[in-house]
XYZ file of C-alpha atoms in Angstrom:
669
model
C 0.450 0.043 -0.414
C 2.891 2.391 -0.472
C 2.157 4.904 -3.111
C 2.792 8.474 -4.685
C 1.134 11.483 -5.217
C -2.055 12.507 -4.860
C -2.797 12.207 -1.065
C -5.325 9.081 -0.954
C -4.857 8.379 -5.033
C -2.302 6.350 -7.169
C -2.555 8.022 -9.867
C -2.911 6.207 -13.016
C -2.547 6.473 -17.012
C -2.877 5.036 -20.958
C -1.291 5.369 -24.187
C -4.811 7.155 -24.972
C -7.686 9.160 -23.103
C -9.683 7.141 -21.684
C -12.958 8.243 -22.898
C -11.647 7.083 -26.432
C -10.345 3.904 -25.200
C -11.974 1.460 -27.828
C -12.535 -1.006 -25.108
C -15.008 1.191 -23.315
C -16.990 1.445 -26.686
C -18.049 -2.686 -26.300
C -18.051 -2.579 -22.339
C -20.884 -0.377 -22.594
C -23.864 -1.127 -20.372
C -21.984 -3.591 -19.006
C -21.549 -4.260 -15.583
C -17.334 -4.461 -16.230
C -17.699 -0.923 -16.210
C -19.547 0.120 -12.824
C -17.257 0.990 -9.600
C -20.520 -0.670 -7.197
C -19.764 -4.168 -9.188
C -16.138 -3.778 -9.183
C -16.572 -3.303 -4.938
C -18.832 -6.274 -4.941
C -16.189 -9.142 -7.011
C -12.952 -7.030 -4.708
C -15.215 -7.682 -1.486
C -15.485 -11.822 -2.373
C -11.569 -12.349 -4.201
C -10.899 -10.511 -0.353
C -12.691 -12.385 1.680
C -11.234 -15.635 -0.071
C -7.303 -14.472 -0.341
C -8.313 -13.903 3.544
C -9.218 -17.558 3.854
C -6.498 -19.668 2.771
C -3.658 -17.026 5.059
C -6.354 -17.021 7.939
C -7.212 -21.039 7.069
C -2.947 -21.705 7.848
C -3.498 -20.341 11.162
C -6.845 -22.279 12.039
C -5.053 -25.551 11.327
C -1.348 -25.357 12.193
C -1.727 -27.574 15.716
C -2.968 -30.422 13.941
C -0.523 -30.202 10.676
C 1.973 -30.396 13.448
C 0.349 -33.598 14.545
C 0.258 -34.903 10.818
C 4.025 -33.251 9.934
C 5.293 -33.592 13.537
C 7.051 -29.490 13.977
C 7.542 -27.354 15.821
C 6.053 -24.163 17.360
C 9.327 -22.485 16.018
C 9.141 -24.234 13.093
C 5.282 -23.803 12.721
C 5.178 -19.674 13.740
C 7.728 -19.646 10.457
C 5.837 -21.164 8.308
C 3.142 -19.152 8.954
C 4.737 -15.661 8.852
C 6.842 -16.729 4.829
C 3.932 -15.498 3.258
C 5.088 -11.781 5.068
C 8.593 -11.989 3.352
C 7.231 -11.915 -0.765
C 4.937 -9.357 0.244
C 7.241 -7.268 1.651
C 10.311 -7.989 -0.896
C 8.238 -6.373 -3.520
C 5.056 -3.926 -1.461
C 7.153 -1.278 -2.501
C 7.290 -1.334 -6.036
C 3.374 -1.026 -6.206
C 3.883 2.529 -5.542
C 6.376 2.813 -9.075
C 4.388 0.002 -10.831
C 0.902 0.895 -9.702
C 0.665 3.742 -12.418
C 1.781 1.567 -15.164
C 0.045 -1.145 -15.423
C -3.510 -2.258 -15.785
C -4.189 -2.857 -11.783
C -7.423 -4.715 -12.346
C -5.807 -7.441 -14.620
C -3.131 -7.520 -12.062
C -5.321 -8.174 -9.714
C -6.845 -10.881 -11.371
C -3.473 -12.244 -12.479
C -1.824 -11.326 -8.515
C -5.349 -13.653 -7.073
C -4.348 -16.802 -9.490
C -0.684 -17.159 -7.591
C -2.858 -17.019 -4.331
C -4.755 -19.472 -5.787
C -2.492 -22.271 -6.999
C -0.368 -21.255 -3.634
C -3.642 -22.791 -2.425
C -3.638 -25.868 -3.912
C 0.154 -26.158 -3.159
C -0.288 -25.506 0.684
C -2.495 -29.348 0.457
C -0.187 -30.995 -2.352
C 2.004 -33.132 1.156
C -1.713 -34.864 1.702
C -1.214 -36.276 -1.238
C 2.153 -37.455 -1.970
C 2.367 -38.541 1.546
C 1.993 -41.792 2.787
C -1.729 -41.987 5.048
C -1.266 -40.950 9.122
C 0.173 -43.083 11.052
C 0.059 -43.705 14.954
C 0.432 -45.959 18.021
C -2.693 -48.470 18.656
C -4.445 -51.035 20.290
C -6.634 -53.120 18.337
C -4.904 -54.116 14.631
C -6.090 -52.300 11.042
C -5.305 -52.418 7.447
C -1.775 -50.185 7.868
C -0.365 -51.984 11.633
C -1.010 -55.679 12.846
C 1.343 -53.849 15.873
C 0.041 -53.301 19.080
C 0.523 -51.473 22.144
C 0.067 -53.248 25.179
C 2.759 -54.727 27.400
C 4.328 -58.361 25.959
C 7.139 -59.600 28.098
C 7.951 -61.141 24.915
C 10.186 -58.787 22.190
C 8.253 -57.575 19.344
C 8.027 -54.811 16.734
C 9.355 -51.230 18.173
C 5.899 -48.836 17.056
C 8.128 -45.662 16.360
C 11.462 -46.824 14.992
C 8.792 -49.235 12.560
C 8.060 -45.626 11.146
C 11.695 -44.315 11.101
C 12.470 -44.809 7.151
C 15.183 -42.838 4.031
C 11.468 -42.428 2.469
C 9.673 -41.192 5.594
C 12.673 -38.823 6.164
C 12.879 -37.484 3.148
C 7.885 -37.208 2.808
C 9.404 -34.319 6.343
C 11.879 -32.457 4.166
C 9.772 -32.325 1.011
C 6.170 -31.094 2.960
C 8.355 -28.408 4.297
C 10.099 -27.039 1.295
C 6.210 -27.700 -0.813
C 4.408 -25.835 1.662
C 7.351 -23.065 2.260
C 6.988 -22.396 -1.870
C 3.574 -22.441 -0.983
C 3.829 -19.618 1.510
C 6.486 -16.995 -0.064
C 3.577 -17.474 -3.724
C 0.901 -16.295 -0.821
C 2.055 -13.359 0.213
C 4.017 -12.383 -4.057
C 0.420 -13.277 -4.857
C -1.517 -11.058 -2.525
C 0.880 -7.902 -3.139
C -1.018 -6.172 -5.919
C -4.312 -6.800 -4.680
C -5.789 -4.745 -1.832
C -3.204 -1.623 -2.877
C -4.601 -1.812 -6.014
C -8.124 -2.598 -5.502
C -8.451 0.393 -2.814
C -6.310 3.118 -5.814
C -9.051 1.262 -7.921
C -11.621 2.361 -6.347
C -10.835 5.961 -5.151
C -9.826 6.949 -8.677
C -13.347 6.328 -9.950
C -16.238 5.897 -7.478
C -17.477 9.075 -6.086
C -16.117 11.958 -3.917
C -19.728 10.928 -1.535
C -18.872 6.943 -1.648
C -15.653 5.682 -1.809
C -15.587 6.000 1.746
C -19.313 3.529 2.015
C -16.444 1.209 -0.731
C -13.618 1.264 1.281
C -15.188 0.657 4.883
C -16.745 -2.390 3.076
C -13.774 -4.115 1.777
C -11.768 -3.114 5.542
C -14.978 -4.866 7.035
C -14.200 -8.196 4.561
C -10.654 -7.778 5.733
C -11.821 -8.100 9.634
C -14.547 -10.640 8.595
C -12.490 -12.304 6.836
C -9.456 -14.445 9.113
C -13.611 -14.909 10.884
C -14.261 -17.089 8.555
C -11.235 -18.811 8.453
C -11.545 -20.192 11.727
C -15.125 -21.465 11.642
C -14.382 -23.110 8.463
C -10.833 -24.797 9.935
C -13.431 -25.666 12.415
C -15.850 -27.417 9.648
C -13.063 -29.028 8.167
C -10.600 -30.487 11.177
C -14.195 -32.624 11.881
C -13.373 -35.404 9.106
C -10.103 -37.175 9.259
C -7.319 -36.793 7.501
C -7.465 -39.795 5.840
C -10.746 -38.918 4.835
C -10.226 -40.049 0.752
C -7.805 -42.852 1.254
C -9.900 -45.203 4.324
C -13.751 -45.958 5.330
C -15.223 -44.648 8.753
C -15.320 -48.230 10.018
C -11.368 -48.446 9.610
C -11.125 -44.906 11.962
C -10.316 -45.668 15.079
C -9.535 -42.525 16.443
C -12.978 -40.407 17.922
C -11.988 -36.237 18.003
C -11.727 -35.971 21.441
C -7.728 -38.560 21.011
C -5.189 -37.031 21.281
C -3.836 -38.401 18.163
C -6.723 -37.408 15.981
C -5.570 -35.643 12.788
C -8.271 -33.380 11.198
C -9.416 -33.215 7.108
C -6.174 -30.080 6.658
C -6.114 -30.028 3.827
C -9.777 -29.590 2.925
C -10.014 -26.324 3.247
C -6.758 -25.474 1.354
C -8.562 -26.649 -1.729
C -12.184 -25.535 -0.635
C -10.508 -21.371 -0.410
C -7.696 -21.758 -3.136
C -11.222 -23.155 -5.319
C -12.847 -20.056 -4.112
C -10.049 -17.276 -4.658
C -10.122 -19.063 -8.093
C -13.730 -18.104 -9.021
C -13.363 -14.625 -7.886
C -10.663 -13.537 -10.149
C -11.908 -13.941 -13.532
C -13.736 -10.845 -13.615
C -10.344 -8.854 -13.071
C -9.617 -9.193 -17.254
C -12.809 -8.494 -17.495
C -12.430 -4.710 -15.860
C -11.349 -1.407 -17.874
C -8.111 -0.036 -16.946
C -9.836 2.625 -16.789
C -13.712 3.437 -16.315
C -15.590 6.228 -15.563
C -16.300 8.150 -12.558
C -19.065 7.900 -11.290
C -21.172 10.894 -10.461
C -23.280 10.675 -7.621
C -27.923 10.697 -9.728
C -29.426 13.763 -9.975
C -27.014 16.561 -8.761
C -25.721 17.037 -11.584
C -27.453 17.024 -16.001
C -26.701 14.323 -18.230
C -23.851 16.832 -20.035
C -23.194 18.466 -17.071
C -22.034 14.927 -15.627
C -20.263 14.094 -18.609
C -18.689 17.463 -19.322
C -16.250 16.472 -15.518
C -15.812 13.273 -16.207
C -13.135 14.139 -18.704
C -12.245 16.935 -16.646
C -10.965 14.976 -14.287
C -9.520 12.038 -16.971
C -7.626 14.905 -17.934
C -6.518 16.094 -15.282
C -4.420 13.043 -13.522
C -1.429 14.612 -12.087
C 1.398 13.561 -14.129
C 4.721 14.015 -11.407
C 4.442 10.190 -10.431
C 5.267 8.721 -14.291
C 7.907 10.903 -14.419
C 9.751 9.602 -12.223
C 11.823 7.022 -13.485
C 12.579 3.597 -11.393
C 16.087 5.051 -10.485
C 14.279 8.153 -9.087
C 12.067 6.948 -7.088
C 14.554 3.977 -6.029
C 16.448 7.141 -4.598
C 13.684 8.956 -3.457
C 11.636 6.021 -0.717
C 14.606 6.568 2.060
C 14.629 10.589 1.606
C 10.576 10.255 2.417
C 11.000 7.483 4.861
C 12.807 9.021 7.160
C 11.002 12.490 7.249
C 8.466 10.196 8.428
C 10.083 8.622 10.595
C 11.369 12.025 12.011
C 8.258 12.416 12.680
C 8.167 11.703 16.862
C 3.683 11.370 16.562
C 4.023 9.217 13.319
C 6.756 6.703 14.684
C 5.389 6.494 17.916
C 2.098 5.254 16.502
C 3.575 3.328 14.335
C 5.567 1.898 17.453
C 2.296 1.484 18.340
C 0.650 -0.050 16.197
C 3.326 -2.789 15.319
C 3.415 -3.122 19.788
C -0.506 -3.764 18.723
C -0.292 -5.989 15.125
C 2.547 -8.399 17.494
C 0.167 -9.205 19.653
C -2.984 -9.768 16.724
C -0.180 -12.023 14.861
C 0.570 -14.850 18.336
C -3.187 -14.502 19.040
C -4.174 -15.682 15.546
C -0.982 -17.932 14.805
C -1.187 -20.041 18.641
C -4.971 -19.211 20.602
C -5.572 -22.710 18.822
C -2.579 -24.429 20.317
C -3.555 -22.629 23.852
C -7.791 -23.419 23.686
C -6.490 -26.650 23.266
C -3.918 -27.498 25.975
C -4.606 -25.276 28.704
C -8.399 -26.511 28.288
C -8.635 -29.890 26.856
C -10.831 -28.617 23.520
C -10.791 -30.138 20.805
C -9.279 -28.360 17.055
C -12.103 -28.097 15.978
C -13.998 -26.864 18.951
C -11.377 -24.313 19.864
C -11.159 -22.480 15.898
C -15.014 -21.987 16.495
C -14.204 -20.599 19.959
C -11.633 -17.576 17.993
C -13.926 -17.371 14.408
C -17.141 -16.629 16.973
C -16.209 -15.177 19.546
C -13.029 -13.501 19.457
C -12.959 -12.520 15.703
C -15.824 -10.730 16.037
C -14.970 -9.184 19.435
C -12.258 -7.296 17.823
C -14.544 -6.335 14.718
C -16.667 -4.274 17.569
C -13.986 -2.921 18.511
C -12.907 -1.043 15.792
C -16.375 -0.426 14.628
C -17.668 1.276 18.313
C -13.981 3.416 18.153
C -14.885 4.853 14.496
C -18.135 5.718 15.706
C -17.146 7.461 19.040
C -15.129 9.494 16.987
C -17.470 10.331 14.719
C -20.167 11.302 17.262
C -17.705 13.804 18.979
C -15.334 14.660 16.215
C -12.132 13.792 18.568
C -8.626 17.062 17.599
C -5.771 14.946 17.335
C -4.602 15.165 21.347
C -8.011 13.480 22.279
C -7.810 10.796 19.475
C -3.972 10.057 21.360
C -5.667 9.985 25.188
C -8.902 6.892 23.601
C -5.901 4.600 22.520
C -4.359 5.861 26.324
C -7.787 4.913 27.607
C -8.611 1.497 25.583
C -5.429 -0.545 26.010
C -5.511 1.017 30.095
C -8.404 -0.980 30.477
C -7.304 -3.530 27.795
C -4.059 -3.882 30.470
C -6.298 -3.260 33.522
C -9.062 -6.639 31.618
C -6.562 -8.937 30.081
C -4.346 -9.062 33.573
C -6.089 -11.897 35.267
C -5.761 -13.962 32.422
C -2.404 -14.428 33.797
C -3.718 -17.023 36.533
C -7.035 -17.925 34.802
C -5.473 -22.196 34.001
C -5.123 -25.444 34.299
C -2.677 -27.113 35.980
C -0.704 -29.800 34.186
C -2.291 -32.898 33.878
C -0.297 -35.934 36.437
C 1.364 -37.940 33.836
C 3.520 -41.204 34.423
C 6.549 -40.838 34.235
C 6.803 -37.556 32.462
C 5.183 -34.873 35.424
C 4.429 -37.355 37.647
C 5.875 -40.569 39.724
C 5.326 -42.245 43.269
C 9.335 -42.297 43.631
C 9.563 -38.744 42.619
C 11.486 -39.331 39.775
C 9.845 -36.737 37.522
C 11.048 -36.733 33.766
C 12.163 -40.662 34.431
C 10.228 -41.813 31.319
C 10.683 -45.888 32.769
C 8.038 -47.483 35.510
C 9.149 -50.287 37.835
C 6.134 -52.097 37.469
C 6.112 -52.162 33.308
C 10.237 -53.069 33.057
C 9.059 -56.088 32.224
C 6.929 -55.120 28.842
C 9.845 -53.718 27.398
C 7.712 -51.114 26.108
C 8.594 -48.257 23.060
C 9.377 -44.993 24.671
C 8.180 -43.407 21.691
C 4.943 -45.490 22.296
C 2.601 -42.745 22.129
C -1.146 -44.221 22.608
C -2.524 -42.091 26.124
C -4.964 -43.441 28.700
C -6.620 -41.972 31.847
C -6.617 -44.942 34.829
C -9.111 -44.936 36.835
C -6.651 -43.499 39.154
C -6.395 -40.680 37.763
C -2.879 -40.892 36.496
C -2.307 -40.390 32.226
C -0.255 -42.715 31.248
C 1.304 -42.483 27.454
C 0.375 -45.768 26.349
C -0.662 -48.550 28.211
C 2.268 -50.526 27.809
C 3.350 -47.625 29.919
C 0.326 -48.706 32.397
C 1.437 -52.249 32.243
C -2.423 -53.139 30.038
C -2.491 -56.741 29.107
C -6.166 -57.215 27.495
C -8.144 -54.859 26.222
C -12.253 -54.438 25.325
C -13.244 -53.345 22.253
C -16.868 -52.630 20.355
C -17.261 -55.494 18.137
C -19.188 -53.247 15.071
C -16.900 -50.250 15.574
C -13.431 -51.400 16.464
C -12.861 -48.753 19.117
C -11.172 -49.180 22.051
C -13.649 -49.580 24.807
C -11.249 -49.545 27.689
C -8.161 -51.703 29.340
C -7.378 -53.885 32.122
C -4.752 -56.033 33.972
C -2.761 -52.856 34.505
C -0.661 -53.766 37.139
C 0.745 -49.826 37.226
C -2.359 -48.379 38.095
C -3.200 -49.427 42.210
C -6.998 -50.412 42.989
C -9.739 -49.035 41.369
C -10.351 -51.827 39.325
C -6.787 -51.346 38.162
C -8.637 -50.536 34.274
C -8.379 -47.484 32.555
C -10.250 -45.703 29.210
C -8.360 -43.945 25.993
C -8.117 -40.635 25.969
C -6.119 -37.721 28.359
C -7.505 -37.410 31.781
C -7.671 -33.817 30.586
C -6.739 -30.592 32.342
C -9.757 -30.533 34.801
C -10.105 -27.066 34.716
C -12.958 -26.468 32.618
C -15.207 -24.129 34.938
C -12.184 -21.610 33.744
C -13.198 -21.461 30.443
C -15.701 -19.304 30.542
C -14.617 -16.684 32.230
C -11.152 -16.563 30.211
C -13.013 -17.175 26.765
C -15.271 -13.424 28.099
C -12.360 -11.903 29.524
C -10.110 -11.890 26.369
C -12.872 -11.015 23.796
C -13.389 -7.937 26.268
C -10.049 -6.520 26.674
C -9.811 -7.824 22.291
C -12.850 -5.146 21.817
C -10.926 -2.551 23.951
C -7.875 -3.067 22.410
C -9.558 -2.347 18.686
C -11.329 0.276 19.837
C -7.527 2.834 18.816
C -7.367 1.153 15.728
C -9.336 4.426 14.122
C -8.091 6.680 16.173
C -4.107 5.911 15.391
C -4.962 5.445 11.841
C -6.597 9.469 12.093
C -3.443 10.443 14.181
C -1.253 8.805 11.387
C -2.985 11.143 8.298
C -3.463 14.320 10.016
C 0.181 14.328 12.235
C 2.287 14.362 8.623
C 2.083 16.567 5.605
C -0.802 15.733 3.411
C 2.077 14.807 0.079
C 3.675 12.277 1.960
C 0.064 10.490 3.756
C -0.114 7.639 1.695
C 3.531 7.250 0.796
C 3.259 6.676 4.840
C 0.183 4.480 5.004
C 2.680 2.166 2.718
C 5.122 3.259 5.300
C 3.014 2.232 8.377
C 1.844 -0.942 6.618
C 5.411 -2.306 5.658
C 6.943 -1.900 9.468
C 4.076 -3.534 10.116
C 5.720 -7.085 8.268
C 9.097 -6.281 9.168
C 8.266 -5.664 12.752
C 5.860 -7.548 14.174
C 3.734 -10.248 11.505
C 7.084 -11.541 9.910
C 8.681 -12.864 13.785
C 5.578 -13.036 15.799
C 4.938 -16.269 15.500
C 8.761 -17.012 15.313
C 8.889 -15.525 18.620
C 5.038 -16.987 19.816
C 6.630 -20.576 18.685
C 9.693 -20.149 20.019
C 7.985 -19.427 22.777
C 6.259 -21.899 23.029
C 8.193 -24.613 22.077
C 10.463 -23.323 26.067
C 7.823 -25.623 28.066
C 7.336 -28.396 26.652
C 8.444 -30.762 28.538
C 7.765 -34.156 26.628
C 8.738 -34.483 22.647
C 7.897 -36.519 20.508
C 10.869 -38.058 18.620
C 10.786 -38.922 14.370
C 14.508 -40.870 13.264
C 15.787 -38.843 15.898
C 15.194 -35.800 15.688
C 13.039 -33.228 17.916
C 9.371 -33.631 16.433
C 6.152 -32.365 17.546
C 5.197 -31.949 21.463
C 2.827 -34.178 23.341
C 2.930 -31.908 26.975
C 3.992 -28.928 27.792
C 4.233 -27.770 31.570
C 1.299 -25.684 31.304
C 1.353 -23.076 33.936
C 5.291 -22.082 32.427
C 3.182 -22.306 28.322
C 0.279 -19.947 29.730
C 2.683 -17.515 31.956
C 4.474 -17.428 29.079
C 2.204 -16.942 25.637
C -0.389 -14.536 27.527
C 3.011 -12.976 29.153
C 4.187 -12.159 25.962
C 0.738 -10.098 24.381
C 0.514 -8.456 28.428
C 4.047 -7.260 27.401
C 3.223 -5.457 23.969
C 0.344 -4.679 24.723
C 1.931 -2.342 27.760
C 4.726 -1.311 24.749
C 1.531 -0.075 23.197
C 0.131 1.908 26.120
C 3.339 4.254 26.316
C 3.222 4.831 22.934
C 0.461 6.033 22.935
C 1.113 8.107 26.470
C 4.054 9.517 24.947
C 2.012 10.780 21.756
C -0.543 12.102 23.733
C 1.825 13.956 26.490
C 3.467 15.224 22.971
C 0.154 16.634 21.975
C -0.460 17.753 24.763
C 2.614 19.869 24.715
C 2.021 21.309 21.399
C -2.009 21.662 22.138
C -0.467 24.161 24.784
C 1.992 26.295 22.381
C -0.655 26.940 19.161
C -3.003 28.255 22.110
C 0.145 29.944 23.275
C 0.552 31.456 19.765
C -2.262 32.374 18.755
C -3.324 34.360 22.416
C -0.580 36.410 21.451
C -1.475 36.670 17.932
C -5.160 37.942 18.679
C -4.032 40.488 21.594
C -1.873 43.132 19.994
C -1.162 45.569 22.915
C 0.508 42.047 24.967
C 2.365 41.438 21.769
C 3.629 45.245 21.686
C 4.120 44.271 25.814
C 6.129 40.981 24.876
C 8.044 43.016 21.932
C 9.496 46.007 24.322
C 9.989 44.155 27.292
C 12.344 42.001 25.046
C 14.160 44.788 24.033
C 14.418 46.413 27.945
C 17.700 43.892 28.478
C 19.440 44.891 25.405
C 19.336 48.024 25.727
C 20.398 47.560 29.206
C 23.053 45.362 28.342
């Protein structure tokens, strides 16, 4: 969104005047000459694009489990689309005035669609999902029950050269897809906004842009709801029948059909891209009906098309590159602009962690399924943020706030957000008791072998959690010393495990699945407070944008907005998910091992997870609050100086007296 030229407008030129364009005659009377139809198409495209980019975040914990990724790696994957985007967006302002914008938008959309299809490709180039199990199946005839005799090692059997190669291929394809997603998204929003601003009427342009901005807020919510729906299907729904699936949604080994959402979203983007190849390079300026006569409208259209500013297109690429750092430094030296951008960087870093890992946090803290966690984020948290943005804009419009009042509103919103968010640090669940991992009768924490199962020869890497009748979790039936399993004959689903040597009392049996964290009563207060904190933080969104637009030189306005978005990408959206992922990885207490490498985390220290994940968010909220406070102090000082100068200028007597008082000491000297 970096443009040169008239504030808020990207200029466009053609070798011929647009009113003489031959395509205008062929398109006369078609919807492709209507800016309203363009707004409809662009809203649909932006929604589809956000489905592709947002869907990855909704399925990040599932992809980690399926391919054995650490949170740091998945965070890098989630932010990698910003690399291609940031590298190219700087040149949009240069080429934007020289190209056919609708066609470039369409080409970018096709690239985004290709990226979406590539993201689903790993599912088709890898084998079926394998997991440790107690009942033989089509893909495995091994079992993880306690067997004194030597038997096949469940996890090592999966470590083949092909399996190791597949993992690298999966990561390579996904990173390429994310890079293409970023590159394809470069022209979509900037070119769409400038095209609407150029050809919509001055009266309707804010309405059209408001519709597009609302779509950008709704889009991620729809992506999380799509993730909630798709993850209810088993990952290999196209490879196995439902009768062969021995897992339930609540099982920690369950992997949903993460790839299916990418196919849906990519198909929608491809369909949305088609109309852009039929829009003209320039269309007639929209005129509000009932205001002017037809002849006057035609004259206005021709004059507006002839009156395009020429200074942008006269810049060569070299001159453009030379001018870029000068304008960048001029804006960064402006204290209000710099501080507001830094505040927005802090807020964006907070949102980056929230969007990428909030689902995983809810899954681990409150023992939720991935599908339900996504539904909560898509139906509660994201709509809450949208409400905050709307409320902030409505307050701004209602009271016609000055710059100082805008900064005061930002300070108040972030202060209330901090007060509401602070209790979240203490609303969470303790780590469940896992034998040999977090709990042992002999207090030998972290020791993976228990005396009661030594005769079982259990593989250390086996993972099929069960909950004992003593409310202690075991990583597999073998680790609990269970020798027998009861299954439901018609479905082959495990009912319980019996004859478990490590479980004392209460019948010494165990049920499949994790014991859970056992604090579901805290979930509702957590959701309410987190949603309220999001609403309060979002109220600063519109006032902070107004601070940027009103505090800089008019000729730098559109360029400054572009610099702002570039800095948000470089300082927040790119490093944010990696920082959060690295912090989350430090709280892991039991890693899955694949081919002697660390894969996905199986158990976290829930208390540390909560403190570091929410602590980072609280840290960024404090940073934004302090930046807004500094802005308020600067603006209040400027306002006082301006009022004093106005008073002095308005009263000639005071000005004369002030002049005499300054001359008196000089005469004495």
